[in-house]
Each structure stands twice: as C-alpha cells, then as structure tokens.
Amino acid sequence: MTSLTIAEAAAQTGLTAHTLRYYERDGLMLAAPERAASGHRRYSERDLTWIELINRLRSTGMPIRDVRRYAGLVRDGDGNEAERLALLKAHRERVEAQLAEVTGHLRAIDHKIGIYEGKVAPTG
Amino acid sequence: MTSLTIAEAAAQTGLTAHTLRYYERDGLMLAAPERAASGHRRYSERDLTWIELINRLRSTGMPIRDVRRYAGLVRDGDGNEAERLALLKAHRERVEAQLAEVTGHLRAIDHKIGIYEGKVAPTG
DNA sequence: TTCAACCTTCGAGTGCGCTCCAAGTCAACC
DNA sequence: GGTTGACTTGGAGCGCACTCGAAGGTTGAA
C-alpha cells in the first residue's frame, strides 16, 4: 500500500499542495486523507483516483460547488445513484454544447487566419 | 446606415449594456462608438461586427488582455499583419489543445455514466 | 407636462478559484 | 545540538471578468 505526501500527490495530479488542501477543506474530497503520526497528510491510491475525477470534472468546466455536491452524493453511499447519474448527464450535455460552440467559433477564427494568410478573400 | 442604442446592441450581441461599456473603457473596441447629440452611444454595423469577433475570441477562452492587444494591433492599421496572424494562430493552437483535452475527459465521464446506467462494468 | 424607461459617468462590489503568508511543528542530516 | 526543508493551520489577498449602485440627464408616449 503506497501513500504519498502532499507534494507527491501534487506532482502526480498536476495540482499544487495549496489546491489539494483547498479542495479538502472545501468538501471536494470523499474523505480527508489519512495522516502520518506527524500530522502530515498521506494520500492513498483511492484519494488519487478521486482527485483525478475531480480534475476531469473541473477541466470540463464543472464549478467547484457542483463537484462538492457530487462528492457529497458519493459520500452518502448507496441509494442516490440516480441523482449522481442525473448530475453527470446534465454536465455532459453542457460540455457537449460548449464543445460545439467552441468548434464553431474556432472555424470562424480559422477563416480569419486564412484571410491573413492570403488564402481567402476578406469578407465583410 | 443603421445605428443601435446600447440596449439594442446588447440584445444583438448577447452581452449586457454594462459589459459593452466595460469592453469600451478597457480598450477592446477598435474605436469608441459614435454618440448621439444627447451623448448616448450609437453602435454601427462595424461596431457590431467587431463585438462579434470579440465574442468569438472570448468564447474560445482568450483573456481580455489578449483581446485588447489584438484590438490595438488592428487599430494601429497596416504593417503588423504578421503579428496579428501569430496571435490568432497561437490562440487557435491553444483552443485545439483544449478541445482535445476536454474531449478526452468527456469520454471518461461518458464511461462513468455508462457504469451508472449499468451498461458497463465498474473499473477501479 | 408628467412619467417611465432609458441613458450617462465613476467607482465600488461580487463570485470564483485559487494563491500566499505567518507562525509554528516535525524529521532527517551534519 | 543546530540547521534545513517539508509540512501544518487559519486567514488574508489576488486576478479575472464582470456587475451593480448612485446620482443625474434624455427620450418618447399619454
């Protein structure tokens, strides 16, 4: 059973130690990580896996407060799977809509780049 | 020659009147919109077209300060097209990278949704 | 002419997500 | 024993992008 210091966990997740502590006190963790006798945090594999899910949710634009709500549901255990599923599906819808929007804007920007490269005639 | 009040320009661009004024004083506009005799702003087609480009850049994640820099280049007129092009291309690269990242995360979230829907066996 | 609805400026306030600081504890090495 | 460096806490501070408030002028319809 490996466990990591906060610095190691930070390196592995791409977050800072500051952010890991912030997520913890903000209720984003399933449970607070264990502590060494010294009081220092020790991150388990399970903690790391969970933080990686947080990263996926955050990187796709889910607000902290929604991550906290999702964490709360998972923490509460069995019986609320439908609610978790609804939360994830609503998030997925938003992400897909945003992907489509960004892709559309990107195409327009590409067009503008084409103009500057002299490949396309300027319009409007 | 049509020209719009700030409320009309807001409705047309999806921004608020507050935000339009903010963009103007923050140097994002090519030029301040004309004024009626009363001092009220009157937005031209050209203003609207520019605001729509701002919207595309902002919606794809370009920070205000970069939009301001790009506006400055356009304002300065001919001779810096290479710099404008470089700015847009750098932005496009970032957007594409981010699209790829988000798409990857979305797939992982979809997998998790599949688990909750009982379509996929839980892993990890 | 009166009234609501709109506009103006300047500056302050807000929400989000960190990010940092101060003061102290602890482990390891010289 | 002393020093270095990673860790702890609570709370303050910050950057971004708005968002709003106050106090007053303008517009247009009844």
Short mmCIF file of C-alpha atoms (C1' of nucleotides) in Angstrom, two decimals:
data_model
loop_
_atom_site.label_atom_id
_atom_site.label_comp_id
_atom_site.label_asym_id
_atom_site.label_seq_id
_atom_site.Cartn_x
_atom_site.Cartn_y
_atom_site.Cartn_z
CA MET A 1 0.00 0.00 0.00
CA THR A 2 1.65 3.15 -1.27
CA SER A 3 0.80 6.51 0.17
CA LEU A 4 2.08 9.86 -0.94
CA THR A 5 2.98 13.13 0.73
CA ILE A 6 1.06 16.18 -0.33
CA ALA A 7 3.96 17.27 -2.54
CA GLU A 8 4.00 13.90 -4.28
CA ALA A 9 0.24 13.93 -4.69
CA ALA A 10 0.50 17.41 -6.13
CA ALA A 11 3.14 16.33 -8.62
CA GLN A 12 1.09 13.34 -9.67
CA THR A 13 -2.22 15.18 -10.11
CA GLY A 14 -0.86 18.37 -11.61
CA LEU A 15 -2.37 20.43 -8.80
CA THR A 16 -0.48 22.40 -6.16
CA ALA A 17 -0.32 21.38 -2.50
CA HIS A 18 -2.25 24.59 -1.79
CA THR A 19 -5.03 23.48 -4.11
CA LEU A 20 -5.16 20.00 -2.60
CA ARG A 21 -5.67 21.48 0.87
CA TYR A 22 -8.22 23.91 -0.54
CA TYR A 23 -10.21 21.09 -2.19
CA GLU A 24 -10.15 19.18 1.05
CA ARG A 25 -11.45 21.96 3.27
CA ASP A 26 -13.98 22.91 0.58
CA GLY A 27 -15.56 19.47 0.78
CA LEU A 28 -14.46 18.13 -2.59
CA MET A 29 -12.77 15.01 -1.24
CA LEU A 30 -14.65 11.83 -0.47
CA ALA A 31 -12.81 11.72 2.82
CA ALA A 32 -9.89 13.62 4.26
CA PRO A 33 -6.65 11.77 3.52
CA GLU A 34 -5.06 9.81 6.33
CA ARG A 35 -2.39 11.39 8.48
CA ALA A 36 1.08 10.24 9.42
CA ALA A 37 1.97 10.29 13.13
CA SER A 38 3.45 13.72 12.48
CA GLY A 39 0.10 15.03 11.30
CA HIS A 40 1.23 15.19 7.67
CA ARG A 41 -1.28 14.10 5.03
CA ARG A 42 -0.80 10.75 3.31
CA TYR A 43 -2.63 10.30 0.03
CA SER A 44 -3.80 6.80 -0.88
CA GLU A 45 -4.41 5.39 -4.35
CA ARG A 46 -8.09 5.89 -3.73
CA ASP A 47 -7.53 9.57 -2.93
CA LEU A 48 -5.51 9.96 -6.11
CA THR A 49 -8.16 8.29 -8.25
CA TRP A 50 -10.79 10.55 -6.81
CA ILE A 51 -8.67 13.67 -7.38
CA GLU A 52 -8.26 12.61 -10.99
CA LEU A 53 -12.03 12.50 -11.36
CA ILE A 54 -12.23 15.96 -9.81
CA ASN A 55 -9.68 17.07 -12.39
CA ARG A 56 -11.80 15.70 -15.22
CA LEU A 57 -14.90 17.42 -13.93
CA ARG A 58 -13.10 20.71 -13.31
CA SER A 59 -11.27 20.59 -16.65
CA THR A 60 -14.58 20.22 -18.41
CA GLY A 61 -15.87 23.30 -16.66
CA MET A 62 -17.83 21.92 -13.72
CA PRO A 63 -17.94 24.53 -10.94
CA ILE A 64 -16.45 23.71 -7.56
CA ARG A 65 -19.89 23.76 -5.96
CA ASP A 66 -21.18 21.03 -8.29
CA VAL A 67 -18.13 18.88 -7.67
CA ARG A 68 -18.82 19.31 -3.96
CA ARG A 69 -22.40 18.23 -4.47
CA TYR A 70 -21.32 15.17 -6.43
CA ALA A 71 -18.75 14.29 -3.77
CA GLY A 72 -21.48 14.59 -1.16
CA LEU A 73 -23.66 12.11 -3.03
CA VAL A 74 -20.85 9.60 -3.37
CA ARG A 75 -20.02 10.09 0.30
CA ASP A 76 -23.60 9.40 1.28
CA GLY A 77 -23.26 5.96 -0.22
CA ASP A 78 -25.79 3.73 -1.92
CA GLY A 79 -29.26 4.88 -2.81
CA ASN A 80 -28.65 8.08 -4.73
CA GLU A 81 -27.17 6.67 -7.91
CA ALA A 82 -29.98 8.18 -9.96
CA GLU A 83 -29.12 11.63 -8.69
CA ARG A 84 -25.42 11.15 -9.40
CA LEU A 85 -26.26 9.95 -12.87
CA ALA A 86 -28.50 12.94 -13.49
CA LEU A 87 -25.76 15.28 -12.35
CA LEU A 88 -23.20 13.69 -14.65
CA LYS A 89 -25.55 13.59 -17.60
CA ALA A 90 -26.52 17.25 -17.19
CA HIS A 91 -22.85 18.08 -17.08
CA ARG A 92 -22.16 16.06 -20.20
CA GLU A 93 -24.90 17.93 -22.06
CA ARG A 94 -23.36 21.25 -21.13
CA VAL A 95 -19.89 20.11 -22.12
CA GLU A 96 -21.09 18.87 -25.48
CA ALA A 97 -22.94 22.09 -26.17
CA GLN A 98 -19.87 24.06 -25.26
CA LEU A 99 -17.66 21.88 -27.45
CA ALA A 100 -19.96 22.52 -30.38
CA GLU A 101 -19.96 26.25 -29.74
CA VAL A 102 -16.20 26.46 -29.39
CA THR A 103 -15.73 24.36 -32.51
CA GLY A 104 -17.94 26.78 -34.43
CA HIS A 105 -16.01 29.79 -33.18
CA LEU A 106 -12.76 28.04 -33.99
CA ARG A 107 -13.87 27.59 -37.58
CA ALA A 108 -14.61 31.30 -37.84
CA ILE A 109 -11.21 32.14 -36.38
CA ASP A 110 -9.61 29.74 -38.84
CA HIS A 111 -11.35 31.60 -41.61
CA LYS A 112 -9.88 34.86 -40.32
CA ILE A 113 -6.44 33.26 -40.18
CA GLY A 114 -6.96 32.21 -43.80
CA ILE A 115 -7.59 35.83 -44.70
CA TYR A 116 -4.37 36.98 -43.07
CA GLU A 117 -2.50 34.21 -44.86
CA GLY A 118 -3.89 35.48 -48.13
CA LYS A 119 -5.58 32.19 -48.83
CA VAL A 120 -9.09 33.54 -48.61
CA ALA A 121 -10.62 36.79 -49.78
CA PRO A 122 -11.63 39.13 -46.97
CA THR A 123 -15.37 39.28 -46.32
CA GLY A 124 -17.33 41.97 -44.54
CA MET B 1 -27.00 53.47 -42.18
CA THR B 2 -28.49 51.80 -39.13
CA SER B 3 -27.19 52.53 -35.70
CA LEU B 4 -28.28 50.97 -32.44
CA THR B 5 -28.68 52.11 -28.87
CA ILE B 6 -26.61 50.30 -26.27
CA ALA B 7 -29.65 48.24 -25.25
CA GLU B 8 -30.20 47.14 -28.85
CA ALA B 9 -26.52 46.35 -29.31
CA ALA B 10 -26.62 44.34 -26.09
CA ALA B 11 -29.64 42.36 -27.29
CA GLN B 12 -27.99 41.68 -30.62
CA THR B 13 -24.61 40.58 -29.24
CA GLY B 14 -25.84 38.70 -26.20
CA LEU B 15 -23.83 40.92 -23.89
CA THR B 16 -25.20 43.34 -21.30
CA ALA B 17 -25.04 47.10 -21.68
CA HIS B 18 -22.73 47.07 -18.65
CA THR B 19 -20.37 44.72 -20.42
CA LEU B 20 -20.37 46.79 -23.61
CA ARG B 21 -19.33 49.87 -21.65
CA TYR B 22 -16.75 47.83 -19.79
CA TYR B 23 -15.23 46.50 -23.03
CA GLU B 24 -15.08 50.02 -24.38
CA ARG B 25 -13.29 51.56 -21.42
CA ASP B 26 -10.99 48.53 -21.23
CA GLY B 27 -9.72 49.17 -24.75
CA LEU B 28 -11.32 46.21 -26.50
CA MET B 29 -13.14 48.25 -29.12
CA LEU B 30 -11.48 49.36 -32.35
CA ALA B 31 -12.93 52.79 -31.69
CA ALA B 32 -15.47 54.15 -29.27
CA PRO B 33 -18.93 54.08 -30.83
CA GLU B 34 -20.36 57.36 -32.09
CA ARG B 35 -22.57 59.44 -29.85
CA ALA B 36 -25.99 60.96 -30.43
CA ALA B 37 -26.34 64.68 -29.66
CA SER B 38 -27.54 63.62 -26.21
CA GLY B 39 -24.30 61.81 -25.51
CA HIS B 40 -25.88 58.35 -25.85
CA ARG B 41 -23.88 55.70 -27.68
CA ARG B 42 -24.86 54.68 -31.20
CA TYR B 43 -23.46 51.35 -32.38
CA SER B 44 -22.73 50.95 -36.10
CA GLU B 45 -22.68 47.74 -38.12
CA ARG B 46 -18.89 47.88 -37.95
CA ASP B 47 -19.04 48.08 -34.15
CA LEU B 48 -21.36 45.09 -34.04
CA THR B 49 -19.17 43.03 -36.36
CA TRP B 50 -16.18 43.76 -34.18
CA ILE B 51 -18.04 42.87 -30.99
CA GLU B 52 -18.97 39.57 -32.56
CA LEU B 53 -15.30 38.83 -33.17
CA ILE B 54 -14.59 39.74 -29.54
CA ASN B 55 -17.31 37.26 -28.58
CA ARG B 56 -15.67 34.52 -30.64
CA LEU B 57 -12.28 35.16 -29.09
CA ARG B 58 -13.69 35.38 -25.57
CA SER B 59 -15.90 32.32 -26.00
CA THR B 60 -12.87 30.33 -27.04
CA GLY B 61 -11.08 31.39 -23.88
CA MET B 62 -8.94 34.30 -24.97
CA PRO B 63 -8.26 36.55 -21.96
CA ILE B 64 -9.41 40.18 -22.07
CA ARG B 65 -5.82 41.36 -22.15
CA ASP B 66 -5.08 39.43 -25.34
CA VAL B 67 -8.23 40.72 -27.00
CA ARG B 68 -7.07 44.21 -26.05
CA ARG B 69 -3.68 43.54 -27.61
CA TYR B 70 -5.27 42.27 -30.80
CA ALA B 71 -7.59 45.28 -30.93
CA GLY B 72 -4.55 47.51 -30.52
CA LEU B 73 -2.85 45.88 -33.49
CA VAL B 74 -5.91 46.28 -35.70
CA ARG B 75 -6.26 49.87 -34.53
CA ASP B 76 -2.66 50.60 -35.45
CA GLY B 77 -3.51 49.75 -39.05
CA ASP B 78 -1.42 48.23 -41.79
CA GLY B 79 2.03 46.80 -41.20
CA ASN B 80 1.50 44.42 -38.30
CA GLU B 81 -0.49 41.71 -40.05
CA ALA B 82 2.20 39.15 -39.23
CA GLU B 83 1.83 39.89 -35.55
CA ARG B 84 -1.96 39.65 -35.70
CA LEU B 85 -1.66 36.37 -37.54
CA ALA B 86 0.78 35.00 -34.98
CA LEU B 87 -1.58 35.98 -32.16
CA LEU B 88 -4.53 34.28 -33.81
CA LYS B 89 -2.57 31.16 -34.67
CA ALA B 90 -1.21 30.83 -31.15
CA HIS B 91 -4.74 31.17 -29.87
CA ARG B 92 -6.00 28.56 -32.31
CA GLU B 93 -3.35 26.11 -31.10
CA ARG B 94 -4.42 26.57 -27.51
CA VAL B 95 -8.08 26.15 -28.38
CA GLU B 96 -7.41 22.98 -30.33
CA ALA B 97 -5.34 21.54 -27.48
CA GLN B 98 -8.08 22.37 -25.04
CA LEU B 99 -10.74 20.85 -27.28
CA ALA B 100 -8.75 17.63 -27.42
CA GLU B 101 -8.30 17.61 -23.66
CA VAL B 102 -11.96 18.27 -22.96
CA THR B 103 -12.99 15.62 -25.47
CA GLY B 104 -10.80 13.10 -23.70
CA HIS B 105 -12.23 13.98 -20.30
CA LEU B 106 -15.72 13.81 -21.75
CA ARG B 107 -15.09 10.28 -22.91
CA ALA B 108 -14.00 9.29 -19.42
CA ILE B 109 -17.12 10.90 -17.95
CA ASP B 110 -19.23 9.07 -20.51
CA HIS B 111 -17.65 5.84 -19.35
CA LYS B 112 -18.61 6.70 -15.78
CA ILE B 113 -22.16 7.44 -16.92
CA GLY B 114 -22.19 4.05 -18.60
CA ILE B 115 -21.29 2.44 -15.30
CA TYR B 116 -24.17 4.16 -13.50
CA GLU B 117 -26.50 3.09 -16.29
CA GLY B 118 -25.39 -0.48 -15.75
CA LYS B 119 -24.15 -0.76 -19.29
CA VAL B 120 -20.51 -1.11 -18.36
CA ALA B 121 -18.82 -2.98 -15.56
CA PRO B 122 -17.26 -0.73 -12.90
CA THR B 123 -13.49 -0.44 -13.11
CA GLY B 124 -11.13 0.77 -10.43
"C1'" DT C 1 -46.34 68.21 -18.70
"C1'" DT C 2 -45.53 64.39 -16.44
"C1'" DC C 3 -43.87 59.91 -16.24
"C1'" DA C 4 -41.45 55.70 -17.08
"C1'" DA C 5 -37.85 53.93 -19.22
"C1'" DC C 6 -33.73 54.71 -20.97
"C1'" DC C 7 -29.14 56.64 -20.98
"C1'" DT C 8 -24.63 58.85 -18.77
"C1'" DT C 9 -20.21 58.53 -15.53
"C1'" DC C 10 -17.39 56.96 -11.79
"C1'" DG C 11 -16.26 53.95 -8.71
"C1'" DA C 12 -17.23 50.25 -5.70
"C1'" DG C 13 -18.68 45.42 -5.08
"C1'" DT C 14 -19.05 40.42 -6.30
"C1'" DG C 15 -18.05 35.47 -7.22
"C1'" DC C 16 -14.87 32.26 -8.49
"C1'" DG C 17 -10.87 29.71 -7.81
"C1'" DC C 18 -7.16 29.71 -6.25
"C1'" DT C 19 -2.62 31.57 -4.01
"C1'" DC C 20 0.00 33.11 -0.50
"C1'" DC C 21 1.60 34.37 4.24
"C1'" DA C 22 2.79 33.85 9.11
"C1'" DA C 23 3.90 31.23 12.74
"C1'" DG C 24 4.66 27.03 14.24
"C1'" DT C 25 5.78 21.62 14.21
"C1'" DC C 26 8.47 17.75 12.78
"C1'" DA C 27 12.07 14.60 10.61
"C1'" DA C 28 16.46 13.98 8.86
"C1'" DC C 29 21.07 15.02 8.30
"C1'" DC C 30 25.68 17.18 9.67
"C1'" DG D 1 22.57 20.35 19.18
"C1'" DG D 2 21.70 23.01 15.06
"C1'" DT D 3 20.03 23.67 10.58
"C1'" DT D 4 17.35 22.68 6.59
"C1'" DG D 5 13.28 21.77 4.46
"C1'" DA D 6 8.74 19.83 4.15
"C1'" DC D 7 4.73 20.00 6.47
"C1'" DT D 8 0.70 22.11 9.50
"C1'" DT D 9 -3.21 25.78 10.36
"C1'" DG D 10 -6.15 29.94 9.77
"C1'" DG D 11 -6.93 33.60 7.40
"C1'" DA D 12 -5.89 37.20 4.17
"C1'" DG D 13 -5.03 38.54 -0.63
"C1'" DC D 14 -5.32 38.32 -5.61
"C1'" DG D 15 -6.59 38.30 -10.68
"C1'" DC D 16 -10.16 37.95 -13.68
"C1'" DA D 17 -14.32 39.41 -15.68
"C1'" DC D 18 -17.80 41.27 -14.90
"C1'" DT D 19 -21.87 43.55 -12.21
"C1'" DC D 20 -24.02 46.91 -9.76
"C1'" DG D 21 -25.19 51.43 -7.41
"C1'" DA D 22 -25.75 56.35 -7.11
"C1'" DA D 23 -26.93 60.47 -8.98
"C1'" DG D 24 -28.32 62.69 -12.62
"C1'" DG D 25 -29.60 63.82 -17.84
"C1'" DT D 26 -32.64 62.29 -22.14
"C1'" DT D 27 -36.47 60.35 -24.74
"C1'" DG D 28 -40.89 59.46 -26.06
"C1'" DA D 29 -45.60 58.34 -25.28
"C1'" DA D 30 -50.09 59.53 -22.76
#
